[in-house]
Coordinates of C-alpha atoms and ligand atoms in Angstrom, one line a residue:
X1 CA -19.5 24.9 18.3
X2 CA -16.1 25.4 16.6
X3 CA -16.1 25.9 13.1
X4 CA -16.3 22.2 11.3
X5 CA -15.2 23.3 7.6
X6 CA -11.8 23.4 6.7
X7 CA -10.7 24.5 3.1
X8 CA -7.5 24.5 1.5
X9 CA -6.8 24.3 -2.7
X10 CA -5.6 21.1 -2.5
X11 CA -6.2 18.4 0.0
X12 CA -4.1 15.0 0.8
X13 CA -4.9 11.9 2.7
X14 CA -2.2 10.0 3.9
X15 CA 1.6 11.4 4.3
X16 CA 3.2 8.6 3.0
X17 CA 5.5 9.2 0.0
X18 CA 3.2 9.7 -2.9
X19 CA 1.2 11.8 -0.4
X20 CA 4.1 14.4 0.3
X21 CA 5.6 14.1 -2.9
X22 CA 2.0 15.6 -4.1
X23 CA 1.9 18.3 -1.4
X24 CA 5.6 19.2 -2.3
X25 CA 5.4 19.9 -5.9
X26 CA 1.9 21.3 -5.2
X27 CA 3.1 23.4 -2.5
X28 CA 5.8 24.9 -4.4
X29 CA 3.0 25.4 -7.3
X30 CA 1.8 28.0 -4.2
X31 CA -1.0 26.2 -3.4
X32 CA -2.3 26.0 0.0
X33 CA -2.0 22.3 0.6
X34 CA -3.6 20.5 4.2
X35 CA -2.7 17.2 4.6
X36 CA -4.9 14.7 7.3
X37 CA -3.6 11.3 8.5
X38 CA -5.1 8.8 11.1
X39 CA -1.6 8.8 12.6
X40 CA -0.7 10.3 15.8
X41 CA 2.3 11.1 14.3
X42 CA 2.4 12.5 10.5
X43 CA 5.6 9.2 9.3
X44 CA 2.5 6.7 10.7
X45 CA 2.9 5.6 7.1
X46 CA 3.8 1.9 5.0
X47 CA 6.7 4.4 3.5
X48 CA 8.0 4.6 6.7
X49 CA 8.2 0.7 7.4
X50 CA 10.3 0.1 3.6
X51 CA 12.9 -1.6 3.6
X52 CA 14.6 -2.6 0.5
X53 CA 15.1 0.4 -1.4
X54 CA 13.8 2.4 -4.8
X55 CA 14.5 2.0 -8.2
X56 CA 16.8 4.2 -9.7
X57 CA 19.3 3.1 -12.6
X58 CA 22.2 0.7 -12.2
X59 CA 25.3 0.0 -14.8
X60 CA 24.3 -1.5 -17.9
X61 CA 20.9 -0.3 -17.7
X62 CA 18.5 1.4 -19.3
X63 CA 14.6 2.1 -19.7
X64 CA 13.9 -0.6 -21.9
X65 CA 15.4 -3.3 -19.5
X66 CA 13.9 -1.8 -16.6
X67 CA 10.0 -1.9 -18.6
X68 CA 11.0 -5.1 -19.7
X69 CA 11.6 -6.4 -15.7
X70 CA 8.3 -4.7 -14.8
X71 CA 6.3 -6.6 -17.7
X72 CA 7.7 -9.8 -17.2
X73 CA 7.0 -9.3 -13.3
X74 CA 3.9 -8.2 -14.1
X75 CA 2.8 -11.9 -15.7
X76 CA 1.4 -10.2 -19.0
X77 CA -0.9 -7.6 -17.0
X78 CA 0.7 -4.4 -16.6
X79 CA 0.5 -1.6 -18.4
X80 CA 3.5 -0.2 -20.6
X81 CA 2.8 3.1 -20.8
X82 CA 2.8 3.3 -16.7
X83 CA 5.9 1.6 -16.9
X84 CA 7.5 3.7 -20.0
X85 CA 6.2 6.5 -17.5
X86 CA 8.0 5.5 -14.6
X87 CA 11.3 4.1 -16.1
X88 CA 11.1 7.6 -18.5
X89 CA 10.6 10.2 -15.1
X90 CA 11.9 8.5 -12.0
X91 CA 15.5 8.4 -12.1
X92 CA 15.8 12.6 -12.3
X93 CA 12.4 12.6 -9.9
X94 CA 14.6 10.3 -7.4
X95 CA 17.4 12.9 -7.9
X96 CA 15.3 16.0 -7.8
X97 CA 12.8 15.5 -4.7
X98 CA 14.7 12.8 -2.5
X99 CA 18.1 13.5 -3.3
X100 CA 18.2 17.2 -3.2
X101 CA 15.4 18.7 -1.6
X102 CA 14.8 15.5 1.0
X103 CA 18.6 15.6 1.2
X104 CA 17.9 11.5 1.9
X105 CA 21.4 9.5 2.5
X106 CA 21.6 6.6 0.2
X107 CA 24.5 4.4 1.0
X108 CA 27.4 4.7 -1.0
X109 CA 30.2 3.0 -1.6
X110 CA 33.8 4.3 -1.1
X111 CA 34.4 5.8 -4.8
X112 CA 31.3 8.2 -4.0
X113 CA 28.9 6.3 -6.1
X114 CA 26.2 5.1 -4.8
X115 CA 25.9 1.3 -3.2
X116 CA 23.0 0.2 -5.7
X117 CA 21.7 -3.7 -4.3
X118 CA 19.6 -6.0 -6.1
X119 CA 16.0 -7.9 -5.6
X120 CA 14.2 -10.5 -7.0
X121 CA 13.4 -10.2 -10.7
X122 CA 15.6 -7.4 -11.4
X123 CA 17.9 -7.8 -14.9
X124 CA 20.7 -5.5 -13.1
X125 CA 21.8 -3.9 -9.6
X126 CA 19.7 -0.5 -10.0
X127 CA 18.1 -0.1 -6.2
X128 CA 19.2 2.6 -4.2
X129 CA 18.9 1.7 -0.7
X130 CA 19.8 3.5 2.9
X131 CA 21.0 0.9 5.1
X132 CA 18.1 -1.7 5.7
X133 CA 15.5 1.4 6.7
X134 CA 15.2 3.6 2.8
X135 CA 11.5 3.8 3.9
X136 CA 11.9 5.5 6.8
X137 CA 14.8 7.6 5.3
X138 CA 12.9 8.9 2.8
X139 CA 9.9 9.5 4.9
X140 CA 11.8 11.8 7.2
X141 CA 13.2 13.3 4.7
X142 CA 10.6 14.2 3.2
X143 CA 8.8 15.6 6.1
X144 CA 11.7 17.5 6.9
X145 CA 11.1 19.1 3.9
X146 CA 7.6 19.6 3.9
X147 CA 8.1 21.5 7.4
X148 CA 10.0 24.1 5.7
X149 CA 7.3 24.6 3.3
X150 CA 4.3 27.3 4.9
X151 CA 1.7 27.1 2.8
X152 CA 1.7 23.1 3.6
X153 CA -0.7 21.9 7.1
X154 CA -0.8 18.5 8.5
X155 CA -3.6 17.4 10.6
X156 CA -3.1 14.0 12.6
X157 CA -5.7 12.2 14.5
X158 CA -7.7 13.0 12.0
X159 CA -9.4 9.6 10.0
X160 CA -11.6 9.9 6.6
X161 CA -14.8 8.7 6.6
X162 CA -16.2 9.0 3.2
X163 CA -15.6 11.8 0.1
X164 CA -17.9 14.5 0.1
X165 CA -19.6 14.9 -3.5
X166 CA -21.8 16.9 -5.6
X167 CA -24.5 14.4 -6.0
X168 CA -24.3 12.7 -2.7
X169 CA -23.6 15.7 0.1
X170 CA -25.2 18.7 -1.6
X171 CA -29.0 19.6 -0.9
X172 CA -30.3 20.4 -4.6
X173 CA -31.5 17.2 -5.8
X174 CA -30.6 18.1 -9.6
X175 CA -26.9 17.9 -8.7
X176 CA -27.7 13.9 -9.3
X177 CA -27.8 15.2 -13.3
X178 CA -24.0 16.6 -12.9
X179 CA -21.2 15.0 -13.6
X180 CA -19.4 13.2 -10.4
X181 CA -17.3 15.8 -8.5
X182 CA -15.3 15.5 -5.6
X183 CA -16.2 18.2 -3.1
X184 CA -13.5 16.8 -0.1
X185 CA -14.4 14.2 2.7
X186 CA -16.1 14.2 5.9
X187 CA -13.1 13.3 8.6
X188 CA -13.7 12.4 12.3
X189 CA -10.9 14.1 14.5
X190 CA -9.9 11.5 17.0
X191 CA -9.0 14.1 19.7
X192 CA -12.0 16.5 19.3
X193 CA -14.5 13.5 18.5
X194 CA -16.2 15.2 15.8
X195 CA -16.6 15.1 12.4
X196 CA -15.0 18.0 10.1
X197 CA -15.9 18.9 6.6
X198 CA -12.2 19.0 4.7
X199 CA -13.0 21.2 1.2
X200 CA -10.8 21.7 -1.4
X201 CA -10.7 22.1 -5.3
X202 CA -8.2 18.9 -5.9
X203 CA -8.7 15.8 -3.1
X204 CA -5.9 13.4 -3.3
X205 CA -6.2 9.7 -1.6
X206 CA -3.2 8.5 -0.8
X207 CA -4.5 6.3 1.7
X208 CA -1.8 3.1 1.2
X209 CA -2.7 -0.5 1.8
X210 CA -5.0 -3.2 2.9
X211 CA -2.8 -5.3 4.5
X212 CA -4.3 -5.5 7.6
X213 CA -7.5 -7.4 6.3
X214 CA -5.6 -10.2 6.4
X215 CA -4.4 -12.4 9.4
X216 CA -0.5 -12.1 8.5
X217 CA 0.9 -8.8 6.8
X218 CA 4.2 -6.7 6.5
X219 CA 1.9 -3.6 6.4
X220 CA 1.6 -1.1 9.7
X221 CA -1.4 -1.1 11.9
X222 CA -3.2 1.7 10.0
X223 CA -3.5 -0.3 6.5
X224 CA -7.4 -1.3 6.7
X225 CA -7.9 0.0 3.1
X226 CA -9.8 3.2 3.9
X227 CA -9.1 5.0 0.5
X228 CA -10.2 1.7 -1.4
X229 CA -13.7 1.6 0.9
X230 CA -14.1 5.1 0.2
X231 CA -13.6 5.4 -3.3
X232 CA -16.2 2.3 -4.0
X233 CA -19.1 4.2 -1.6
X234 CA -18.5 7.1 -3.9
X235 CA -19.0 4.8 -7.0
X236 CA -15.4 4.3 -8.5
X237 CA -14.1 1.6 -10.4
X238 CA -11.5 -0.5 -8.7
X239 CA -9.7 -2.7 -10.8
X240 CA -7.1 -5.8 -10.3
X241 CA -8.2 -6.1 -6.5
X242 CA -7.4 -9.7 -7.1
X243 CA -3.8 -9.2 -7.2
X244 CA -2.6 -8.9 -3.6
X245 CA 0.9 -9.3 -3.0
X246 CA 2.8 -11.6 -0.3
X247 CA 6.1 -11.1 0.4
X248 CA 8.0 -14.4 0.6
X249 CA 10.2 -13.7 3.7
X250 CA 8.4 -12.6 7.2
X251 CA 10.1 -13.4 10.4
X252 CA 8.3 -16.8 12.2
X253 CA 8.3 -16.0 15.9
X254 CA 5.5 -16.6 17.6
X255 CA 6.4 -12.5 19.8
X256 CA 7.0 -11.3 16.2
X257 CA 4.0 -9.5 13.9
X258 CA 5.3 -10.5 10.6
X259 CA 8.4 -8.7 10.5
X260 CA 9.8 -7.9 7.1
X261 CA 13.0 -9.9 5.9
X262 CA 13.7 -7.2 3.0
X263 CA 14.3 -9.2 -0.4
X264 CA 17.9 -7.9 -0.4
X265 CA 19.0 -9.9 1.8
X266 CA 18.5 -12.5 -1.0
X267 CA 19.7 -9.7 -3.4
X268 CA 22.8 -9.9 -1.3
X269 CA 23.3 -13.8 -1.6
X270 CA 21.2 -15.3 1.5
X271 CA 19.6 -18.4 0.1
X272 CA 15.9 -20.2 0.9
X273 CA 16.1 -24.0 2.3
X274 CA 13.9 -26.4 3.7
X275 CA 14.5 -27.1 7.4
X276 CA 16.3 -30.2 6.4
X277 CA 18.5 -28.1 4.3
X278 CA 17.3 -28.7 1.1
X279 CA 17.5 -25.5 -1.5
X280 CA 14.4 -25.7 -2.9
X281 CA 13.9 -23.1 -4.9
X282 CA 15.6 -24.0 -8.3
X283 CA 13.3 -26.8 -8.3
X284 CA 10.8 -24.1 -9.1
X285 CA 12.5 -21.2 -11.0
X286 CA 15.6 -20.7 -13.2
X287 CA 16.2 -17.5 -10.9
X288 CA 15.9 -19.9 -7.7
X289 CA 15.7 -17.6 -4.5
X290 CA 15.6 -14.6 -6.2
X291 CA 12.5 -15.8 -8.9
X292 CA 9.4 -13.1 -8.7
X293 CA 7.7 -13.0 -5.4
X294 CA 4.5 -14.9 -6.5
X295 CA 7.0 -17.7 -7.6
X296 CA 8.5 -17.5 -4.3
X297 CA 5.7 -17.4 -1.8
X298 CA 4.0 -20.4 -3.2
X299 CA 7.1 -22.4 -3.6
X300 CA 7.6 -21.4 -0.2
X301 CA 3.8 -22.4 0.3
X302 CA 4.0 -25.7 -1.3
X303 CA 7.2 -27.1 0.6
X304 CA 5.3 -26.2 3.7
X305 CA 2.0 -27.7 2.7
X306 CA 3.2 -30.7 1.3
X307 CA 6.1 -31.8 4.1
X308 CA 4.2 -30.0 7.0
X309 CA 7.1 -27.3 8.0
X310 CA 5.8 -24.5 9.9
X311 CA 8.6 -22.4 8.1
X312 CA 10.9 -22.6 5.4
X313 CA 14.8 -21.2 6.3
X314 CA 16.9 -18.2 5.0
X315 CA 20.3 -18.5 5.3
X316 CA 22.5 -15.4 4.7
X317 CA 24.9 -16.2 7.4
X318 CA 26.4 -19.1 5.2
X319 CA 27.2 -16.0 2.6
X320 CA 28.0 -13.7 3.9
X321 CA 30.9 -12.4 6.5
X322 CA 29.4 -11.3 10.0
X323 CA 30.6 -7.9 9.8
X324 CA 29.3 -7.2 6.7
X325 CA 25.8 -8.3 7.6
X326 CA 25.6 -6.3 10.6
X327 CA 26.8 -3.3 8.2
X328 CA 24.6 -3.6 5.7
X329 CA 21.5 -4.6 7.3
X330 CA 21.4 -3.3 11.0
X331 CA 17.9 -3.5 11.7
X332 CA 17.1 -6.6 10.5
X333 CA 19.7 -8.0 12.7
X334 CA 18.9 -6.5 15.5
X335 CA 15.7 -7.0 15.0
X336 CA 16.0 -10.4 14.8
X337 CA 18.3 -11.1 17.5
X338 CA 15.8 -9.3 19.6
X339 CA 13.9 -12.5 19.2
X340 CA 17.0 -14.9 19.8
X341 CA 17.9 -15.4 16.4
X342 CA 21.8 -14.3 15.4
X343 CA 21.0 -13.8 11.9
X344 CA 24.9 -13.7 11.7
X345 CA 24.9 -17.2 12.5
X346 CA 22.0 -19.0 12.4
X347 CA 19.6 -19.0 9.4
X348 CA 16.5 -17.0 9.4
X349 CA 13.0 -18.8 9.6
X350 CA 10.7 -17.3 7.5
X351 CA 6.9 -17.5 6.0
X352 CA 4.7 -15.3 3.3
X353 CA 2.8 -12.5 4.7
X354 CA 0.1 -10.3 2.5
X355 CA 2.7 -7.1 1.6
X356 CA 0.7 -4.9 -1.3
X357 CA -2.2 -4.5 -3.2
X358 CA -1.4 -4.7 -7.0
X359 CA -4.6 -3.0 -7.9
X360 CA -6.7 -0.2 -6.8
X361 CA -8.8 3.0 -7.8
X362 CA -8.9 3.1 -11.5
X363 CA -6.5 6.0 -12.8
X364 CA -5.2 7.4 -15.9
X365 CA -1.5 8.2 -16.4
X366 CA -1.7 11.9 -14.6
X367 CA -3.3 10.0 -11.5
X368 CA -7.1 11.3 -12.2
X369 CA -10.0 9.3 -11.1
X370 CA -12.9 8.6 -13.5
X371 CA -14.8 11.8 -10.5
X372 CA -13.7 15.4 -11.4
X373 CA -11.4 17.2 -8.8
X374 CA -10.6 13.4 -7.5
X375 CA -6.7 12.2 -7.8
X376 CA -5.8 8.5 -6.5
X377 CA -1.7 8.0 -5.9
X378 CA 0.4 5.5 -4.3
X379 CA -0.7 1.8 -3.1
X380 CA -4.3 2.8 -3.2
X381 CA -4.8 4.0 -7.3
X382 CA -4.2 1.3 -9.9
X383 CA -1.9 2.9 -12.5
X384 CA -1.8 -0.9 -13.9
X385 CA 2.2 -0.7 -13.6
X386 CA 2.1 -3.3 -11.2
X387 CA -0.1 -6.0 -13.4
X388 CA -0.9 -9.4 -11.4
X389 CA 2.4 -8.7 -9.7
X390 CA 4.5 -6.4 -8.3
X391 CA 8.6 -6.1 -8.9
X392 CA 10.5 -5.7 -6.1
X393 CA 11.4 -2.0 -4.9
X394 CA 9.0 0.0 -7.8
X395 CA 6.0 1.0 -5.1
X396 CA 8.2 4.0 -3.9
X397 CA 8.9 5.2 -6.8
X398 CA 5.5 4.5 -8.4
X399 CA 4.3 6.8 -5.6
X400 CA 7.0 9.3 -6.2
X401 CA 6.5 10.0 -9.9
X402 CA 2.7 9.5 -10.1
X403 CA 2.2 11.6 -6.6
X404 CA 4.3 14.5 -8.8
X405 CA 2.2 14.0 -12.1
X406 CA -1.4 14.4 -9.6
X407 CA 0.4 18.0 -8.7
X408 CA 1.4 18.8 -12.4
X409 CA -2.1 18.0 -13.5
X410 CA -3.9 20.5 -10.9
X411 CA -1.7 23.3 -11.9
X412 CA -2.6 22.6 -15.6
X413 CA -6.0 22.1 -14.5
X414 CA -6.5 25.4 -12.5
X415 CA -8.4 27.6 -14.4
X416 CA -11.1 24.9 -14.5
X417 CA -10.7 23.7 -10.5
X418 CA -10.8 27.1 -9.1
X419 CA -14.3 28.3 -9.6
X420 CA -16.3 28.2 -5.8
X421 CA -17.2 24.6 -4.8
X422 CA -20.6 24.1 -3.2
X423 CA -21.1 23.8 0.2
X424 CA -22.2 19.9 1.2
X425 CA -24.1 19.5 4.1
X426 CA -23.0 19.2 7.9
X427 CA -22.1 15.5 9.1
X428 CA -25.5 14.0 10.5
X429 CA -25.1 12.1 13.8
X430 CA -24.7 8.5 13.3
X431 CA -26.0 7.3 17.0
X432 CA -26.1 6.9 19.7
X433 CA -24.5 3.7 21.1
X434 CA -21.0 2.9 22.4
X435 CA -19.0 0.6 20.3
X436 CA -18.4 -2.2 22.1
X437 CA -14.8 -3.6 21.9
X438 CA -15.1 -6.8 22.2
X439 CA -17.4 -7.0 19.2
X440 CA -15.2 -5.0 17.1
X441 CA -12.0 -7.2 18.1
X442 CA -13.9 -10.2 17.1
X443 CA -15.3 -8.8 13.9
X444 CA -11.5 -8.0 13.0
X445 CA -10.3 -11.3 14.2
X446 CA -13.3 -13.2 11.8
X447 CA -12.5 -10.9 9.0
X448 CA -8.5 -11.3 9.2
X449 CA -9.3 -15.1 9.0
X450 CA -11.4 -15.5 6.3
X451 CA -9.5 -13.7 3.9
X452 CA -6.4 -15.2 4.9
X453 CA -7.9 -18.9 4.7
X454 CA -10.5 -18.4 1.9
X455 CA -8.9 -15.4 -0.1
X456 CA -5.2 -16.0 0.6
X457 CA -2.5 -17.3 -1.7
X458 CA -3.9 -20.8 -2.8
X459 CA -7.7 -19.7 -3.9
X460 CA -11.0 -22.1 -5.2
X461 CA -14.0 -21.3 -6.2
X462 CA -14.9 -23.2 -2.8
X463 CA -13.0 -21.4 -0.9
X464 CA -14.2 -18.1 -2.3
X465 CA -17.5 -18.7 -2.7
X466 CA -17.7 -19.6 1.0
X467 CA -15.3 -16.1 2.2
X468 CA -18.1 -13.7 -0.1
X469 CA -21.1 -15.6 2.0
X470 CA -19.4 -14.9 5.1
X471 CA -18.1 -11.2 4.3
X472 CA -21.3 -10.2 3.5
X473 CA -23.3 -11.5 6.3
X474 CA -20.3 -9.4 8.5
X475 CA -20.7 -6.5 6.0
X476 CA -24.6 -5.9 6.5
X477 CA -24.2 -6.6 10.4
X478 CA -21.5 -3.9 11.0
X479 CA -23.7 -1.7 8.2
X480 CA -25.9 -1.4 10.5
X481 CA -24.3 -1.3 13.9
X482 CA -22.4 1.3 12.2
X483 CA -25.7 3.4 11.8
X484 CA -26.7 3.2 15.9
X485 CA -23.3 3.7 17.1
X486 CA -21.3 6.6 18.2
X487 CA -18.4 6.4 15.7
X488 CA -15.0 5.8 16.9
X489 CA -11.2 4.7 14.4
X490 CA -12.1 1.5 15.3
X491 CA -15.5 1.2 14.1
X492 CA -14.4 3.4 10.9
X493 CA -11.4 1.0 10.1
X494 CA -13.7 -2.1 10.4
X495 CA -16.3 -0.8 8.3
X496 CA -13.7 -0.3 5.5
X497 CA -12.1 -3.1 6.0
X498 CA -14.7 -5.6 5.8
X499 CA -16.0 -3.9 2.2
X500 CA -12.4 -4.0 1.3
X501 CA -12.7 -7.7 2.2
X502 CA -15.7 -8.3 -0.2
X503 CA -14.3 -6.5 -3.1
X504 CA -11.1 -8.5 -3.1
X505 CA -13.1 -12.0 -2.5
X506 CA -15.2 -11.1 -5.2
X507 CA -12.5 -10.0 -8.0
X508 CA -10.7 -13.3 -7.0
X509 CA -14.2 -15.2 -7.7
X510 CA -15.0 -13.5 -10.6
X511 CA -11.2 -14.4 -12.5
X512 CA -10.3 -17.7 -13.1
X513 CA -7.6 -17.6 -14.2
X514 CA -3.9 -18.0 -12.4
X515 CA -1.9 -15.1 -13.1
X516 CA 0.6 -13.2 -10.8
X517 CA -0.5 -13.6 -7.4
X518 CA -3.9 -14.2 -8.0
X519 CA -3.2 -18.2 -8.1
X520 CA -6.5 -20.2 -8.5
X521 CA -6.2 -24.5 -7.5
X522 CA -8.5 -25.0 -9.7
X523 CA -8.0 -23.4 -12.9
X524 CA -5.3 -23.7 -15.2
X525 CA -1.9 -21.8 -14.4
X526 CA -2.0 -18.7 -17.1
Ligands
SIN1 C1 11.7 -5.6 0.6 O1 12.6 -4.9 1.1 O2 11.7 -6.7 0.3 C2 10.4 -4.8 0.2 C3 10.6 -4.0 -1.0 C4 9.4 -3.9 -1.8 O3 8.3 -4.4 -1.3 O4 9.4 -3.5 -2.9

């Protein structure tokens, strides 16, 4: 039997880019960093897929009027001091990691300066972009970097199953009397088919989303909300679950899974009408097509609902000159034109699609969990920057300067992480039954429909009360399925996702009040 326990100082789930940014800054600390994602391939990441760019600081600005944006976004919810944080650090942490050591190529325009666009609730033009594709820019640059870094390892195929602790994995039963400590997780290798113990003195989940809980989502196949599932098994507090995202422009094709239509493309003058031409959106918002997203999507939602169009239209083409628009944004057009639709001449038609979770594993400023030797960092922790809503373009670099603060606190922390970890116990078989696909599939397909009709952007009490009955009749059924069968990615994605599904449900039942993106029918509008 090959050795199952694999220890480093520091271990990372997830290589998106709070995820490298940690094992980076940690690395260069001179710790020995591993690094395990589900991927097959380490940029399998919702970085990769970004399109609109990252915050950084345009002309006129400053930190105030950037905090300012983010609170107002935020519908009264977020908290300043993550914002002060971020508006305070990521500017020179933009320039320091991405710029020069990821060496990524943010456009610029012909004077040398850089070609900053705008989004949605922004005050100024502040977002750095590259092309149509910054996520996936930065990602490989990143990784470039990380490559050239030894003391860093990255494990794909390899999936978390739950965190190893001190009171649940060890054998002395008086551990229970200790204070929670993080000990690493137990991870299934999809290749080997076995389960691994991954130890180390600092774990890190930077896990990303939970987009794919839903029916209709901008997030990549891998966003079931593992990190979330895991950190409430262990006992952590999530907070804000309620507040989940859409983003107001997806691609409507019926070949087409929710392709992104980036915001800039508003930011760059494209406008939203009805299918009979109508622009709608001033009716709802002084900022018209570029009002915060919530304001947006159910705007978007209402004309739909209420005159029966399958989509609603955006139309950059009457704005803006062909050649720019294949310039500036490449992929989308392509994309798009993949699917018969000449964004260069034609508008685009578009509908909301679940995009981010807003909340997340409770952590403090220097991205701590309330479990010792536990750090949360990206879409997965709850820093509270992000309130009931999220502004445009900040999720990069909330993962950027929060993944760095998780690696400045370790280092601090050192003398106090480094004494000898206990051993927990080997992985004990789960079963012995093969999953059966076709029961998985449908257990995905039920749970993907219930939260996107019960828990989705117009939610009652009705309506939720219903999606928490049915969620946890699924939840004790795959519970214990889960306990017989042989485990597989599949089966651990569903079990995550359907708990993921319950904690949401149940946030949104337990607010009642409208705020952000958590919009209920039938309360009153915050
Ligand atoms: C977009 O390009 O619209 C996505 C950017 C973001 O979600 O911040």
């Amino acid at each position: 039997m090959a050795e199952d326990i694999i220890s480093s100082d520091v271990l990372i789930i997830g290589t998106g880019i709070a995820g490298l940014t940690t094992a980076i800054k940690a690395a260069e600390e001179g710790f020995k960093v591993n690094i395990i994602t589900k991927g097959a391939r380490p940029e399998e990441s919702n970085t990769d897929n970004a399109q609109g760019g990252i915050v950084y600081k345009g002309e006129g600005d400053s930190k105030e009027l950037l905090i300012k944006d983010i609170l107002e976004a935020g519908a009264g919810a977020s908290n300043p001091e993550a914002a002060r944080i971020l508006a305070e650090y990521g500017p020179q942490l933009v320039e320091e990691i991405l710029i020069n050591k990821a060496k990524v190529k943010f456009n610029r325009r012909k004077d040398g300066k850089f070609d900053l666009t705008e989004e949605g609730a922004h005050s100024v033009r502040r977002i750095l972009h590259a092309d149509d594709i910054t996520g996936r820019a930065i990602e490989r640059g990143l990784l470039n970097y990380v490559s050239q870094l030894k003391n860093i390892t990255i494990f794909t195929k390899h999936i978390a199953i739950d965190i190893l602790t001190l009171q649940h994995h060890c054998k002395n039963p008086i551990f229970v009397y200790k204070k929670p400590e993080a000990l690493g997780v137990y991870a299934y290798s999809m290749e080997e088919k076995r389960v691994k113990r991954f130890l180390a003195k600092a774990t890190v989940l930077a896990t990303g989303g939970l987009g794919q809980i839903f029916l209709h989502t901008t997030n990549p196949d891998g966003a079931t909300g593992d990190g979330f599932a895991m950190a409430y098994r262990a006992g952590l507090p999530l907070i804000n679950m309620e507040y989940i995202q859409f983003h107001p422009t997806t691609l409507y094709h019926k070949d087409a899974k929710r392709f992104l239509i980036s915001e800039s493309v508003r930011g760059e003058g494209a406008v939203l009408k009805t299918p009979d031409g109508e622009e709608f959106m001033k009716k709802y918002h002084p900022l018209g097509s570029l009002a915060p997203r919530d304001v947006v999507s159910r705007a978007i939602h209402e004309e739909m609902t209420e005159k029966g169009y399958k989509y609603v239209l955006l139309d950059l083409a009457s704005y803006m000159d062909a050649e720019k628009i294949k310039e500036r944004f490449p992929n989308i057009y392509k994309t798009c034109l993949k699917y018969g639709i000449d964004i260069t001449k034609e508008p685009i038609p578009v509908v909301p699609a679940v995009h981010f979770a807003c909340g997340g594993i409770k952590v403090n400023m220097w991205s701590e969990t309330d479990m010792k030797r536990l750090f949360a960092v990206g879409e997965v922790a709850c820093t509270g920057l992000h309130g009931a809503n999220r502004l445009a373009s900040t999720s990069l670099l909330e993962g950027l300067v929060f993944g760095y603060r998780a690696a400045v606190r370790i280092k601090d922390k050192w003398e106090e992480l480094k004494k000898e970890l206990e051993i927990p116990v080997a992985w004990i078989d789960t079963g012995e039954f093969e999953p059966d696909p076709a029961l998985v599939n449908q257990d995905w397909i039920t749970l993907k429909h219930i939260m996107w009709n019960y828990v989705g952007l117009v939610r009652t009490q009705k309506r939720l009360r219903r999606a928490i009955y049915d969620l946890r009749h699924l939840w004790w059924e795959v519970e214990e399925f889960y306990r017989k069968a042989k485990l597989t990615k599949q089966l651990i994605e569903l079990r995550n996702g359907i708990l993921v599904g319950l904690i949401v449900a149940r946030a949104a039942f337990r607010n009642r009040e409208s705020r952000g993106c958590h919009y209920r029918k039938d309360t009153q509008q915050w």
